[in-house]
Coordinates of C-alpha atoms in Angstrom, one line a residue:
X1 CA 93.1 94.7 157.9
X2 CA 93.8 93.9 154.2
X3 CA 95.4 96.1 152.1
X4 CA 93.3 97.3 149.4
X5 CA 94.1 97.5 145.5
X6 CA 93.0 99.8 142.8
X7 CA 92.8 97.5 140.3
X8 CA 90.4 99.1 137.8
X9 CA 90.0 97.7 133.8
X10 CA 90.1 100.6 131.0
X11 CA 86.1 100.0 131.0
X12 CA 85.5 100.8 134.7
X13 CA 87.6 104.1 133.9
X14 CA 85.2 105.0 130.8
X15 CA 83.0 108.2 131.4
X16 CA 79.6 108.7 129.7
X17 CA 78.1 112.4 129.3
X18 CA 75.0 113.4 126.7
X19 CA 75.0 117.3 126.0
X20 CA 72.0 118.9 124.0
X21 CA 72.3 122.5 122.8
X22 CA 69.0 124.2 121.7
X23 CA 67.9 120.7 120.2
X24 CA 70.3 121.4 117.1
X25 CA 73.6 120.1 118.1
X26 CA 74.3 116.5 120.5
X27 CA 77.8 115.5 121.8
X28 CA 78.1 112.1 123.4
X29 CA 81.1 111.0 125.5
X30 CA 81.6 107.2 125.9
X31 CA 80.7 105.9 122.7
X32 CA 82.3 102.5 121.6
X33 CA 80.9 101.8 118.5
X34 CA 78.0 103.5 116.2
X35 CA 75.7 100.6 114.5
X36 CA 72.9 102.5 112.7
X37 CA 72.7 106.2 110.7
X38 CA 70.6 108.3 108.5
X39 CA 68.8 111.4 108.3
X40 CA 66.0 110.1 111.0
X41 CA 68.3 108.6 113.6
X42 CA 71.2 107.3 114.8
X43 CA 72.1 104.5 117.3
X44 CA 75.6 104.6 119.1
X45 CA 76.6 101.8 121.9
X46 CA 78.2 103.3 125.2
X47 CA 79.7 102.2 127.9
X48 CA 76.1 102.7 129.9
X49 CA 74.2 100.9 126.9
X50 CA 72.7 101.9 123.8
X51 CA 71.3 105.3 122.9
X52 CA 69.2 106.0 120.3
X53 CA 68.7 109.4 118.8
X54 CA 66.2 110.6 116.8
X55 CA 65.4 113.7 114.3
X56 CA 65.7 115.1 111.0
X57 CA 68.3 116.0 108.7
X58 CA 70.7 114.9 111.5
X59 CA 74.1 114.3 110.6
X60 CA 77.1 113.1 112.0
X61 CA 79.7 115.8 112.0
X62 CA 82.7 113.9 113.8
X63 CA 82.8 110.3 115.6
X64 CA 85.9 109.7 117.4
X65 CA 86.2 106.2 118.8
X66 CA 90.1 106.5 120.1
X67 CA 88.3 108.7 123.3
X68 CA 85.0 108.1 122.4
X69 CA 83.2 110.9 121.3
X70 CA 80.4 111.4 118.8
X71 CA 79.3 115.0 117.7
X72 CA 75.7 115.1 115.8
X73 CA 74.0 118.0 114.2
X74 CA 70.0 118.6 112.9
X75 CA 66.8 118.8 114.6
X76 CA 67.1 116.5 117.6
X77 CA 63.1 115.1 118.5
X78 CA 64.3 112.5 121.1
X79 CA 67.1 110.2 122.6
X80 CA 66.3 107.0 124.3
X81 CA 68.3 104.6 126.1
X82 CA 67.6 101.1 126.0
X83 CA 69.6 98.0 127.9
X84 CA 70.5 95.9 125.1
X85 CA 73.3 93.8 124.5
X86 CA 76.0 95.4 122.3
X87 CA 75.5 93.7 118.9
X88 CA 78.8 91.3 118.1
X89 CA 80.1 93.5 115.5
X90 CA 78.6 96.9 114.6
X91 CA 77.7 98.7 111.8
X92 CA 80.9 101.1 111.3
X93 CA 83.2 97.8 112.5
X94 CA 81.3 95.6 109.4
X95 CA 82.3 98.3 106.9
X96 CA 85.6 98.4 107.7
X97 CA 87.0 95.1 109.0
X98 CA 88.4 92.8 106.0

């Protein structure tokens, strides 16, 4: 029998969670890149696809891309996860890049 390698990339290593407390306050774990943000929503790619949060008066109290987490506050109505391809260069990534 072959011997077997553990050869896994950073990506297969990435964890994704989505925690909701009393519709008021969101955390999201394996966020790459946020593309999209106002009061009514939010749309943050992950490493299990895009999520799209909607609400009012949300707010984005921190976004941490070195591990990945994204912390969101207001009146959370829905979040929806769709398949779509992660766009070439997000929203946060156009702002800052030169």
């Amino acid at each position: 029998m072959g011997e077997r390698t553990l050869d896994k990339t950073a990506d297969s290593l990435k964890q994704h969670g989505l925690y909701i407390e009393n519709r008021r306050t969101l955390k999201l774990t394996g966020v790459e890149d946020v593309d999209y943000f106002d009061e009514q929503g939010v749309t943050a790619y992950t490493c299990c696809g895009c999520v799209n949060i909607s609400g009012t008066s949300l707010h984005i109290e921190e976004l941490r891309l070195d591990d990945g987490a994204l912390f969101v506050t207001g009146e959370i109505d829905a979040v929806i996860y769709t398949s779509g391809d992660k766009k070439k260069k997000g929203f946060l990534k156009r702002v800052f890049s030169g």
